[in-house]
Rosetta silent file (secondary structure, phi, psi, omega in degrees, C-alpha in Angstrom):
SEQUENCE: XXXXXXXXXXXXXXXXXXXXXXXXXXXXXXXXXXXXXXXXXXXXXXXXXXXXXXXXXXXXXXXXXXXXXXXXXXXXXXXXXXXXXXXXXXXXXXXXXXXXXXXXXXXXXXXXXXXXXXXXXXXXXXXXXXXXXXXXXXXXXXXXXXXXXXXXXXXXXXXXXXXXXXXXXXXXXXXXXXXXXXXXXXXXXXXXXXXXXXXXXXXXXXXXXXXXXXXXXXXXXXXXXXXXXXXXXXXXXXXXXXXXXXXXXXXXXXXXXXXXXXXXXXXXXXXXXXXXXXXXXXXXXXXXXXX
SCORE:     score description
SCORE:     0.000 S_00000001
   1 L     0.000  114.652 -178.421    0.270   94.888   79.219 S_00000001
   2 L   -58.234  142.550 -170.101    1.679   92.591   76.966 S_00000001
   3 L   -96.215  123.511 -139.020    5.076   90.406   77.875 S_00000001
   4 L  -117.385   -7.148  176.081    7.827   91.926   76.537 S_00000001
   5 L   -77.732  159.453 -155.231   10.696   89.202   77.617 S_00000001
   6 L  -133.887  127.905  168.376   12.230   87.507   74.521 S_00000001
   7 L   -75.399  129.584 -165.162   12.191   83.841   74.958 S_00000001
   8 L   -84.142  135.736  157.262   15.299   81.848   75.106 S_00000001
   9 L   -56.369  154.357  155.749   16.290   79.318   72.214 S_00000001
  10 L  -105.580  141.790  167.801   17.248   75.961   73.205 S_00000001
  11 L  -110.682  140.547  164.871   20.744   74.726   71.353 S_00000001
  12 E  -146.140  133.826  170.690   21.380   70.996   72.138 S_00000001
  13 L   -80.798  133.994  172.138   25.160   69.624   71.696 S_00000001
  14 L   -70.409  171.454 -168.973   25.086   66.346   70.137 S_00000001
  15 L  -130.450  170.672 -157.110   27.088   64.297   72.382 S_00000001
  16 L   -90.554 -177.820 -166.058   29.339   62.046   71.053 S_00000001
  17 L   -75.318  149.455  156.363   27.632   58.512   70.401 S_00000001
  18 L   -92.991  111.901  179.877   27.208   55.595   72.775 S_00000001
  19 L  -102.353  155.334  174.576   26.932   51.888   71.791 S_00000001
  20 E  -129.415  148.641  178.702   25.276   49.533   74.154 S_00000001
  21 L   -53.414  152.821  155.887   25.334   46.116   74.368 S_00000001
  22 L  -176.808  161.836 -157.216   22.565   44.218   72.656 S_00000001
  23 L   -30.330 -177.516  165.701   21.305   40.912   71.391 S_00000001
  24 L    62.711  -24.734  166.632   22.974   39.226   68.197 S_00000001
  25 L   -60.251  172.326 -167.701   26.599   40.791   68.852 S_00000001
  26 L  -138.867  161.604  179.851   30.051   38.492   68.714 S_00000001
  27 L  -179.177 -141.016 -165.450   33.083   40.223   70.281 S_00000001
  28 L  -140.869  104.867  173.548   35.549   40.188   72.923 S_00000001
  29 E   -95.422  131.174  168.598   34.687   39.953   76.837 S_00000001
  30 E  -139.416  123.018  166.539   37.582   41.609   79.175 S_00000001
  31 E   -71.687  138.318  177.016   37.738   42.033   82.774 S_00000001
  32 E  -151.569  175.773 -167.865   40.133   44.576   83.771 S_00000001
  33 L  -116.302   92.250  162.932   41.372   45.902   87.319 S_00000001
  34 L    67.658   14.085 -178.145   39.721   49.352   88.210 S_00000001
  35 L   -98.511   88.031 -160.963   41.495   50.977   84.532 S_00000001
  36 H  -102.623  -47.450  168.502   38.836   50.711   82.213 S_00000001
  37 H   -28.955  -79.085 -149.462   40.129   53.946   80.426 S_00000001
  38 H   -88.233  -31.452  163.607   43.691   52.742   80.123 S_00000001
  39 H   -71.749  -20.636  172.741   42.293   48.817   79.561 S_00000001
  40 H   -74.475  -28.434  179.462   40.187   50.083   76.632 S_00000001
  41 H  -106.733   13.868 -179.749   43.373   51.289   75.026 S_00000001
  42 H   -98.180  -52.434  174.677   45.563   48.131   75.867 S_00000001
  43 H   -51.799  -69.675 -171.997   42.650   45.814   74.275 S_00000001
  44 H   -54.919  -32.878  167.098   42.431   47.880   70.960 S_00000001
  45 H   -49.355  -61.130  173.717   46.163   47.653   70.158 S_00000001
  46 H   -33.876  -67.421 -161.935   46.101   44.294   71.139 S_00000001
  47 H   -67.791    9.262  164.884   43.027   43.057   69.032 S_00000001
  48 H  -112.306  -25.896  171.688   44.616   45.267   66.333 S_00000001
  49 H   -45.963  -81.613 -174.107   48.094   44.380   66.553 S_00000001
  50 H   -48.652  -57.642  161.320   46.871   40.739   65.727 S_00000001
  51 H   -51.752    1.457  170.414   44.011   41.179   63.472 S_00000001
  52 H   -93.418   -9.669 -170.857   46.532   43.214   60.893 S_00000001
  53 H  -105.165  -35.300  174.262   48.214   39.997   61.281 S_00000001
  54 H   -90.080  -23.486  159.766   45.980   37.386   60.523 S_00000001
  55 L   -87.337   10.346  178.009   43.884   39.492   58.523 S_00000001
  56 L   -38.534   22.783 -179.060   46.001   41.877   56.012 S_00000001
  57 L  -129.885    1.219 -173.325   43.791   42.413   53.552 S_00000001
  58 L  -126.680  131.266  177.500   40.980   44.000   55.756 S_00000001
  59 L   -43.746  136.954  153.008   40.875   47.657   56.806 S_00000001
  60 L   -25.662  -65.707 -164.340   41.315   48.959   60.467 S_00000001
  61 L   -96.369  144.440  168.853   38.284   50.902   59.553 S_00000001
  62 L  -123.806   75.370  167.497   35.923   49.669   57.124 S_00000001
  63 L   -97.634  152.856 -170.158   33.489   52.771   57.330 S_00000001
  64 L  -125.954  140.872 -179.947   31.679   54.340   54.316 S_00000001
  65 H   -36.220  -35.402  179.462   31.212   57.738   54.165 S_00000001
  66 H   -62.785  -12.474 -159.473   27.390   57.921   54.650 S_00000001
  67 H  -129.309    8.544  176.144   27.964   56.060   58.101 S_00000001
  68 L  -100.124  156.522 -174.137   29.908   58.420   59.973 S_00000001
  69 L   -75.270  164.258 -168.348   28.311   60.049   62.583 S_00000001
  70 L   -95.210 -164.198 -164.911   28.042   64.028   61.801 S_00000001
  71 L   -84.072  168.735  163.907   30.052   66.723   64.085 S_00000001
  72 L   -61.189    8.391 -163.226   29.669   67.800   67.391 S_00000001
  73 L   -89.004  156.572 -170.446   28.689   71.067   66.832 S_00000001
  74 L   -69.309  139.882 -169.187   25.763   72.611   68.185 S_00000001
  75 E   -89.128  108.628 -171.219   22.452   72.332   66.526 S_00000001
  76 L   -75.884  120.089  155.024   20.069   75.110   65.793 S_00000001
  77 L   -56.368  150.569  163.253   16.450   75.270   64.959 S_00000001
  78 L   -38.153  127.008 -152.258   14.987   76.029   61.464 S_00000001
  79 L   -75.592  -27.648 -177.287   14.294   79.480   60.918 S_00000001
  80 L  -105.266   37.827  161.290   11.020   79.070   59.572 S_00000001
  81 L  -105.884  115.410 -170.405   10.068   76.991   62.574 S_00000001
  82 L   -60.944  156.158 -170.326    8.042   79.148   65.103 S_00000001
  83 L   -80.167  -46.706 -174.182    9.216   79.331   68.710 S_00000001
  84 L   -82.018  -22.424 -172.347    5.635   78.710   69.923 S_00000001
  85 L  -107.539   27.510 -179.651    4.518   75.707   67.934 S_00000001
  86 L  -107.184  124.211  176.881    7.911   73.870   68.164 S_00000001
  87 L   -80.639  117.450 -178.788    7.329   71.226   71.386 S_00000001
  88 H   -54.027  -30.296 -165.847   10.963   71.002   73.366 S_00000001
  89 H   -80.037  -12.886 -176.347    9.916   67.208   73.542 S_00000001
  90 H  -103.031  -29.592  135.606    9.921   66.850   69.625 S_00000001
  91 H    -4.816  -83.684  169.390   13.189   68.211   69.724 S_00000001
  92 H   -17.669 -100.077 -173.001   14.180   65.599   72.209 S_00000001
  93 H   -38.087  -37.313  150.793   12.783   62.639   70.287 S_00000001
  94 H   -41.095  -74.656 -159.127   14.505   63.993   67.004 S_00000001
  95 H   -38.121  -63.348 -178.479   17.878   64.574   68.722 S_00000001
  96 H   -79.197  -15.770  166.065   17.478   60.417   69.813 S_00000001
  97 H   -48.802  -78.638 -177.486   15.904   59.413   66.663 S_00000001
  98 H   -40.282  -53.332  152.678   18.835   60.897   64.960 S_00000001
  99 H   -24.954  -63.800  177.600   21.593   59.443   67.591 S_00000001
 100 H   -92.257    1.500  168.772   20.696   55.950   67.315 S_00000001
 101 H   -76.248 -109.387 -142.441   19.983   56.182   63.138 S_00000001
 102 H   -54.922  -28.069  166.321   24.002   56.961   63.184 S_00000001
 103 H   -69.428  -24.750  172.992   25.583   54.852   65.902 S_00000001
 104 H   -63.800  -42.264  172.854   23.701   51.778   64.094 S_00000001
 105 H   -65.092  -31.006 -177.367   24.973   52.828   61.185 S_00000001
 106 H  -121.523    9.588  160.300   28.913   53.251   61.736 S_00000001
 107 H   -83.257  -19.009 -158.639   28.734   50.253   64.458 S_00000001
 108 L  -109.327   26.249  151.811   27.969   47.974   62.183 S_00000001
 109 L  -114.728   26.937 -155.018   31.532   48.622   60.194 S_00000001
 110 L   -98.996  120.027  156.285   33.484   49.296   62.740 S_00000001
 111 L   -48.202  -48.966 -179.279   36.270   46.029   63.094 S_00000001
 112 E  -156.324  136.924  177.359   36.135   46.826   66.949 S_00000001
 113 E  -155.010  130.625 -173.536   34.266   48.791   68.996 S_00000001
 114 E   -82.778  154.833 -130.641   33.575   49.006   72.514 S_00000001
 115 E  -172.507  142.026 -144.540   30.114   48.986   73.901 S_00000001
 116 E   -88.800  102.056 -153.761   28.478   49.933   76.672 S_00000001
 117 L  -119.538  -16.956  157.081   27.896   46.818   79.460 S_00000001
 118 L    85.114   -5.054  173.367   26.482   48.568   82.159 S_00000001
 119 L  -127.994  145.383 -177.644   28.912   47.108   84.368 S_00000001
 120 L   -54.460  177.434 -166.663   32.540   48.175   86.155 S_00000001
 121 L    -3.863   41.074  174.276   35.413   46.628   84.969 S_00000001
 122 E  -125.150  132.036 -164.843   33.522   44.594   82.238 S_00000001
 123 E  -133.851  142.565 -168.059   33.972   45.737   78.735 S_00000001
 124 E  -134.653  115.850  179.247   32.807   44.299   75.603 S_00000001
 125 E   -65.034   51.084 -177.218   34.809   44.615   72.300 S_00000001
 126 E   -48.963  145.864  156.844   31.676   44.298   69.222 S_00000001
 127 E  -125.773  137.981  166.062   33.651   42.912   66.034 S_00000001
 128 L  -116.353   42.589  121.841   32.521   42.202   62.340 S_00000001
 129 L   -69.601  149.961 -151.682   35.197   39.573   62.174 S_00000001
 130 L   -76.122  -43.734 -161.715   33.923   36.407   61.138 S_00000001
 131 L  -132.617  113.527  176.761   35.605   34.159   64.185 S_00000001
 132 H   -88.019  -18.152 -165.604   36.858   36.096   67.482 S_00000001
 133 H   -80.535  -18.992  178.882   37.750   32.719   69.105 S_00000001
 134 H   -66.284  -55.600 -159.654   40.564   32.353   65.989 S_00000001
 135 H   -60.611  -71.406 -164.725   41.781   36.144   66.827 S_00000001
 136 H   -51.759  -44.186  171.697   41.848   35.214   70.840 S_00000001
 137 H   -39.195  -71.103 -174.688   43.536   31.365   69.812 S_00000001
 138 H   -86.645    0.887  166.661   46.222   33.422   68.383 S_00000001
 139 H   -97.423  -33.366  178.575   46.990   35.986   70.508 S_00000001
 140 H   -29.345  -85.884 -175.482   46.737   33.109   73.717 S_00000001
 141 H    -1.158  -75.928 -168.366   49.253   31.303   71.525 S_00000001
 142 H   -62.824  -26.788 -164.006   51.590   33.706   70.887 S_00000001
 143 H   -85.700  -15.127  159.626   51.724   35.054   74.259 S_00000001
 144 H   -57.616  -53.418  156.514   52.464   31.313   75.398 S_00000001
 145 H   -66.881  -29.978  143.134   54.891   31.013   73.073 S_00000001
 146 H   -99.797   10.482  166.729   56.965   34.284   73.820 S_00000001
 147 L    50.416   47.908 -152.442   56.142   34.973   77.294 S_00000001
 148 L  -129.682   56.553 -177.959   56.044   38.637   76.075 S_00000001
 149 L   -45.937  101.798 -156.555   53.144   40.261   78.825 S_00000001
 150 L   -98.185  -31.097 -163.513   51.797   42.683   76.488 S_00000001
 151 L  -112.607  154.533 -177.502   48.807   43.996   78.821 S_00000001
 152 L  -157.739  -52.829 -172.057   49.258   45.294   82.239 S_00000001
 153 L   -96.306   -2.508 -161.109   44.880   46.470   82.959 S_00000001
 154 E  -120.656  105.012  177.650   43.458   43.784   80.527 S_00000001
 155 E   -79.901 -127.844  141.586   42.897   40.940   83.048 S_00000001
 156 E   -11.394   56.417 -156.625   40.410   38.208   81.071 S_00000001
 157 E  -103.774  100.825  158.881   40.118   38.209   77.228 S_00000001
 158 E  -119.006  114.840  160.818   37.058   35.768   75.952 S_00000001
 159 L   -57.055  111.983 -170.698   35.781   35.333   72.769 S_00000001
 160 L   -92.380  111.731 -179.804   32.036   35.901   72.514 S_00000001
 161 L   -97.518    6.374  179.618   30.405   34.065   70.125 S_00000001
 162 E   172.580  138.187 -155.475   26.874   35.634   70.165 S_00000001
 163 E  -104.140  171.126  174.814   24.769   37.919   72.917 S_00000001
 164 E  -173.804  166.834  179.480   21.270   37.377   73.631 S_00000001
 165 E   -98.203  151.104 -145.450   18.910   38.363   76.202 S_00000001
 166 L   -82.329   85.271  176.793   19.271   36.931   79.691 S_00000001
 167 L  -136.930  153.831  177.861   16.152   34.426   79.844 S_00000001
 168 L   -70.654   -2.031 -156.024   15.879   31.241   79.877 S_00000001
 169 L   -86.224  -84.462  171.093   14.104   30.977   76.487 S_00000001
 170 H    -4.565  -67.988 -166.598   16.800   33.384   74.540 S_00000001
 171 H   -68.116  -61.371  158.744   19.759   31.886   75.962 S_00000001
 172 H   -14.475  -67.614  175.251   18.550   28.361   74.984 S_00000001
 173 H   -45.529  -56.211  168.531   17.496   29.308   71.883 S_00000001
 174 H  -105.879    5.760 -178.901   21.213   30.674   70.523 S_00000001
 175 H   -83.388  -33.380  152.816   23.149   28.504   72.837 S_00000001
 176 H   -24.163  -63.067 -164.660   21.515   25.836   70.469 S_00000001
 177 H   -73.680  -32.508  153.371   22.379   27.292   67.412 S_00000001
 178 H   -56.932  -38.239  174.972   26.172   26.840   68.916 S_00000001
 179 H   -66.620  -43.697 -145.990   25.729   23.256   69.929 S_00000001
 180 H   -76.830  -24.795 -161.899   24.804   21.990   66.401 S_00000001
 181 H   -82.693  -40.752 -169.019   28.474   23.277   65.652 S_00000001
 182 H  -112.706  -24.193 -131.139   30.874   21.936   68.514 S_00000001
 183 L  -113.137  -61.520 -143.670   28.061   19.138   70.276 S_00000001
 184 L  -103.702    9.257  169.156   26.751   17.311   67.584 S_00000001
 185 L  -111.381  -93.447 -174.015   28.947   15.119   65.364 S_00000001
 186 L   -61.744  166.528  159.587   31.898   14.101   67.490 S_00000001
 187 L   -79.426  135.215 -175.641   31.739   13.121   70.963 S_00000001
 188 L  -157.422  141.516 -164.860   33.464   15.317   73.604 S_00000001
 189 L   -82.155  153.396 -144.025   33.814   15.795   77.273 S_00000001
 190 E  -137.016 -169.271  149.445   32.121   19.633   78.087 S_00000001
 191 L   168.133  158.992 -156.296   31.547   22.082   81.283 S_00000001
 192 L   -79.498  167.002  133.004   29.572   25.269   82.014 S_00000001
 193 L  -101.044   69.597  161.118   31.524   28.289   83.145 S_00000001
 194 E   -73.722  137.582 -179.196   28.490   30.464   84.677 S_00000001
 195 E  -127.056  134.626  151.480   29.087   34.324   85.709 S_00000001
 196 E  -155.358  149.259 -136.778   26.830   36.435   86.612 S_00000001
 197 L  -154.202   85.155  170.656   26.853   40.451   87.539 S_00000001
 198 L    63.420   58.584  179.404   23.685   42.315   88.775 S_00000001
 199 L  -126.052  147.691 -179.383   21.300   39.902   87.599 S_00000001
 200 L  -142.384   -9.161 -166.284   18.894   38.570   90.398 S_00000001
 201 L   -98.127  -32.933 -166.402   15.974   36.664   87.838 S_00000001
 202 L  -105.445  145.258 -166.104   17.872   34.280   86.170 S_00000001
 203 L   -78.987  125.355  162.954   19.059   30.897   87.910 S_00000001
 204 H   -23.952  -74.176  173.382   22.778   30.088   88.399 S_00000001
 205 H   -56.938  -72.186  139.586   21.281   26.336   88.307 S_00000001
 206 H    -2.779  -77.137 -172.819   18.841   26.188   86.050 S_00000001
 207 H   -46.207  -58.257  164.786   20.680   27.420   83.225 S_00000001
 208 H   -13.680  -56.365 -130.611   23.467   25.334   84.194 S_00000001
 209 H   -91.008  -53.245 -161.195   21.250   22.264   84.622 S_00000001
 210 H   -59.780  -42.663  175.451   19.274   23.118   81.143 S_00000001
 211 H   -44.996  -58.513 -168.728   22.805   24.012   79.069 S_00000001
 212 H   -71.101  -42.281  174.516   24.291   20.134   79.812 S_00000001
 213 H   -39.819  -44.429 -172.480   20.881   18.599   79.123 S_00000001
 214 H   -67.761  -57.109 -176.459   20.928   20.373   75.876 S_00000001
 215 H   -46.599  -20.633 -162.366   24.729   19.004   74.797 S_00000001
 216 H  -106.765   -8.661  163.181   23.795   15.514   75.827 S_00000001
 217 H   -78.359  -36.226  177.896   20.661   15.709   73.700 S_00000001
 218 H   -61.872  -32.991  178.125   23.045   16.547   70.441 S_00000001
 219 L  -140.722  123.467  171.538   25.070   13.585   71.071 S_00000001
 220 L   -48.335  -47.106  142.197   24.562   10.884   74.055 S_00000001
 221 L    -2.743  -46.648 -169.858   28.159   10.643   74.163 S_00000001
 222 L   -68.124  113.398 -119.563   29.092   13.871   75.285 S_00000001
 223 L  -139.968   98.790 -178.468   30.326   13.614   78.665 S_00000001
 224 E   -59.439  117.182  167.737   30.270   16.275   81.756 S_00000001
 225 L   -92.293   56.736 -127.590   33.984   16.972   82.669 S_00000001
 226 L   -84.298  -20.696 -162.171   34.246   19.639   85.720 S_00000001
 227 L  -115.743   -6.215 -172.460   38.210   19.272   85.839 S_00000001
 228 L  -158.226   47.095 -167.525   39.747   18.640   82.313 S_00000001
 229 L   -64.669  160.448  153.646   36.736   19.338   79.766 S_00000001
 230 L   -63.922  -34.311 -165.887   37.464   19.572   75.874 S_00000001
 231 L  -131.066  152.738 -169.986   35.214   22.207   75.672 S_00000001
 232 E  -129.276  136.226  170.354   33.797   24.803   78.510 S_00000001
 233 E   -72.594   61.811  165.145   30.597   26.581   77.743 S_00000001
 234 L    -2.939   66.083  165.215   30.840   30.693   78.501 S_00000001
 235 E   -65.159  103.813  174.173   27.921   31.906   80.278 S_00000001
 236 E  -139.059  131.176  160.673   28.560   35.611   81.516 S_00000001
 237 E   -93.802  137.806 -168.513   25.021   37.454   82.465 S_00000001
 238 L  -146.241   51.600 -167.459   25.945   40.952   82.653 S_00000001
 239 L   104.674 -130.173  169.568   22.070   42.971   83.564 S_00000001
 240 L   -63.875  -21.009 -159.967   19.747   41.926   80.705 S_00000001
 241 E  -144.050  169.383 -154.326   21.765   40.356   78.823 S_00000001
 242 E  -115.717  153.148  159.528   23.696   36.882   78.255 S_00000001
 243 E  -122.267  146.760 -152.791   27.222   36.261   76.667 S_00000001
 244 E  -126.881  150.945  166.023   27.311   32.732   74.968 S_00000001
 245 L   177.888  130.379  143.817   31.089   31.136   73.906 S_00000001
 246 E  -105.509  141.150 -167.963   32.679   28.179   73.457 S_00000001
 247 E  -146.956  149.747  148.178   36.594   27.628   73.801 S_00000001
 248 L   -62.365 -153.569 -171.210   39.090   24.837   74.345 S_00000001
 249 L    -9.796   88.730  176.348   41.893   24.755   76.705 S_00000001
 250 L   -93.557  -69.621  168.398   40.214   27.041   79.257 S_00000001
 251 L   -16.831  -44.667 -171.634   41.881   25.571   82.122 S_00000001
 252 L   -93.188  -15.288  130.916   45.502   24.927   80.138 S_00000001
 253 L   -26.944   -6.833 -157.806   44.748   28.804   79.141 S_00000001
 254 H    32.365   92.097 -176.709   44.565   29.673   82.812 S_00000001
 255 H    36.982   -0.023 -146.308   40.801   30.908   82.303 S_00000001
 256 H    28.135   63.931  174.546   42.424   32.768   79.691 S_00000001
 257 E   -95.072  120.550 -176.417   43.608   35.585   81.904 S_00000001
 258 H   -40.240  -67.268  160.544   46.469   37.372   79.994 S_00000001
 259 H   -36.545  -49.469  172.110   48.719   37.977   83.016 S_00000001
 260 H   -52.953  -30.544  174.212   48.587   34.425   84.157 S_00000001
 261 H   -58.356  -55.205 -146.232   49.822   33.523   80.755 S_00000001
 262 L  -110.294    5.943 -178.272   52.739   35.417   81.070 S_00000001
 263 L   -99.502  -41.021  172.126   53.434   34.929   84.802 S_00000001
 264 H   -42.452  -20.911  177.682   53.576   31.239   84.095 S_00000001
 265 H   -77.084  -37.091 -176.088   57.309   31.265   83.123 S_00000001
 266 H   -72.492  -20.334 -175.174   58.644   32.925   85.832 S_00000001
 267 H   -82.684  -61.886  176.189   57.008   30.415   88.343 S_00000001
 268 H   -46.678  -46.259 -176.404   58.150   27.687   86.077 S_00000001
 269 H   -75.445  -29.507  168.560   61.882   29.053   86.146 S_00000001
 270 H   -62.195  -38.390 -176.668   61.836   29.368   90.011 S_00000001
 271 H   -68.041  -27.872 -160.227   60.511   25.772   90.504 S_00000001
 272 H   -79.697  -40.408 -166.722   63.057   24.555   88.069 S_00000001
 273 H   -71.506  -64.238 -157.148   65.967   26.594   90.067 S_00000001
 274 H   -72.545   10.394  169.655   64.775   25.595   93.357 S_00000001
 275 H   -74.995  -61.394 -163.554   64.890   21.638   91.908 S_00000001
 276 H   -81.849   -7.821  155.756   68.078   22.119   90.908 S_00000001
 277 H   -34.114  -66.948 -158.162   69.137   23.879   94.196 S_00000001
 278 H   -72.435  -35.455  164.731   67.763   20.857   96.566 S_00000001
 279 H   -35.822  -50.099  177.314   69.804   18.698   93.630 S_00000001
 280 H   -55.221  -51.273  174.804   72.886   20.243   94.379 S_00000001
 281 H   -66.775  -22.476  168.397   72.393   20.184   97.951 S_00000001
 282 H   -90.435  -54.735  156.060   71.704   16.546   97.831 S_00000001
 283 H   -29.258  -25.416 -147.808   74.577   15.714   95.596 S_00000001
 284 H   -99.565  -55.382 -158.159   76.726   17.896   97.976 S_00000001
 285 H   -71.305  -38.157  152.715   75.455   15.742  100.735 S_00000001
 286 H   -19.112  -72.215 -176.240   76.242   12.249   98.765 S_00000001
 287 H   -37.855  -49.381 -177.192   79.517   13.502   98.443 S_00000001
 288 H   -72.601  -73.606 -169.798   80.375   14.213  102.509 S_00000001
 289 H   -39.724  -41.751  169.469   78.769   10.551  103.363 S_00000001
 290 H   -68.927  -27.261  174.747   81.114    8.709  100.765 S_00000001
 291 L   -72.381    0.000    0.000   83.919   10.545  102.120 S_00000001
């Protein structure tokens, strides 16, 4: 007796795309405190607020039609593909063929887009602006200069100038290509900033040890600073993979944590009241003793 049950279709919803970190991006690194949701939408306004400002001539979006990903709606087989010779696994393997063909394609016009880091509160910002440490330089600035805390979940904002994977060869390799830029004409005092976040193969020390070696091979000059460098070297290992940056004033930047920036005034305006308090009070006291 022949089986007489009618075989169920499969439908698969596309889901909507993912990007994940990987080598060769530049960006934005942000730390944020248990929001990630509500930090993801305080970073783009930020980084967009500013980039319309330094950049007015370049789109939010620069996407071309051909590069948007297609709709969600659910996807059907071909009618004149039989139910018996089509393998659910060739399905699959379309479905992700087809995924990662269109998130490559409309990541790599996107001004900012967040990406996938594999870790809590660490979020990474991809950009196809030419220099993120100019975009971060000017929002530090400004927020120095108006004391205007703009952020409330966006802890940490560092400009990434290029990812790679977290080996000693890799990291070497583009941390190099970085040196020849800030290391090797003038002389300047330097220090490492290493992070690292559910990584257990690559060495804290090592890197560390290999990273200073390399700057003092571009110029003999160049001078390990731990408390007042010009320039501090970004390390953040995040899984597989490394984030490489160099920035000034990290230190006069407070690590360039956003809050701290904007916390600094009020700390400054208490110490200055409670100066001129014990001033008063000492003037006060002048006053009785001459009397």
């Amino acid at each position: 007796m022949g089986d007489t049950r009618k075989k169920k279709k499969f439908y698969f919803r596309k889901r909507r795309n993912k990007y994940f970190l990987e080598p060769g991006f530049k960006g934005f690194f942000c730390t944020c405190n248990f929001r990630e949701k509500d930090c993801v939408k305080e970073v783009y306004n930020l980084l967009n607020e500013y980039a319309s400002k330094l950049y007015p001539d370049l789109d939010v979006e620069q996407v071309p039609p051909s590069a948007v990903p297609e709709s969600d709606a659910p996807e059907d087989r071909s009618e004149s593909e039989s139910e018996d010779e089509t393998d659910i696994g060739d399905i699959l393997r379309r479905e992700v063929d087809s995924i990662k063909k269109n998130s490559q394609k409309s990541l790599r016009f996107k001004r900012f887009q967040v990406v996938e880091t594999g870790a809590s509160n660490c979020i990474f910002v991809k950009t196809n602006l030419p220099s993120p440490e100019e975009l971060t330089t000017a929002i530090i600035k400004d927020l120095i200069a108006t004391r205007i805390q703009k952020t409330r979940h966006v802890m940490r904002l560092l400009p990434i100038m290029i990812t790679c994977k977290a080996n000693l060869p890799d990291i070497m390799e583009s941390a190099g290509k970085l040196f020849d830029k800030y290391f090797l004409k003038e002389p300047t005092s330097f220090s490492v900033v290493f992070n690292k976040r559910f990584n257990n193969s690559v060495s804290r020390d090592l890197i560390i040890k290999e990273l200073a070696e390399l700057v003092v091979v571009k110029n003999r000059e160049n001078k390990a600073d731990l408390k007042n460098p010009g320039l501090c070297i970004i390390v953040e290992v995040i899984k597989g993979m490394c984030l490489l940056s160099i920035v000034d004033n990290y230190f006069t930047y407070k690590k360039y944590n956003l809050n701290e920036i904007c916390k600094e005034e009020s700390n400054d305006s208490e110490e200055s009241q409670a100066k001129k308090f014990k001033s008063s009070l000492n003037s006060e006291t002048e006053e009785q003793n001459t009397q």
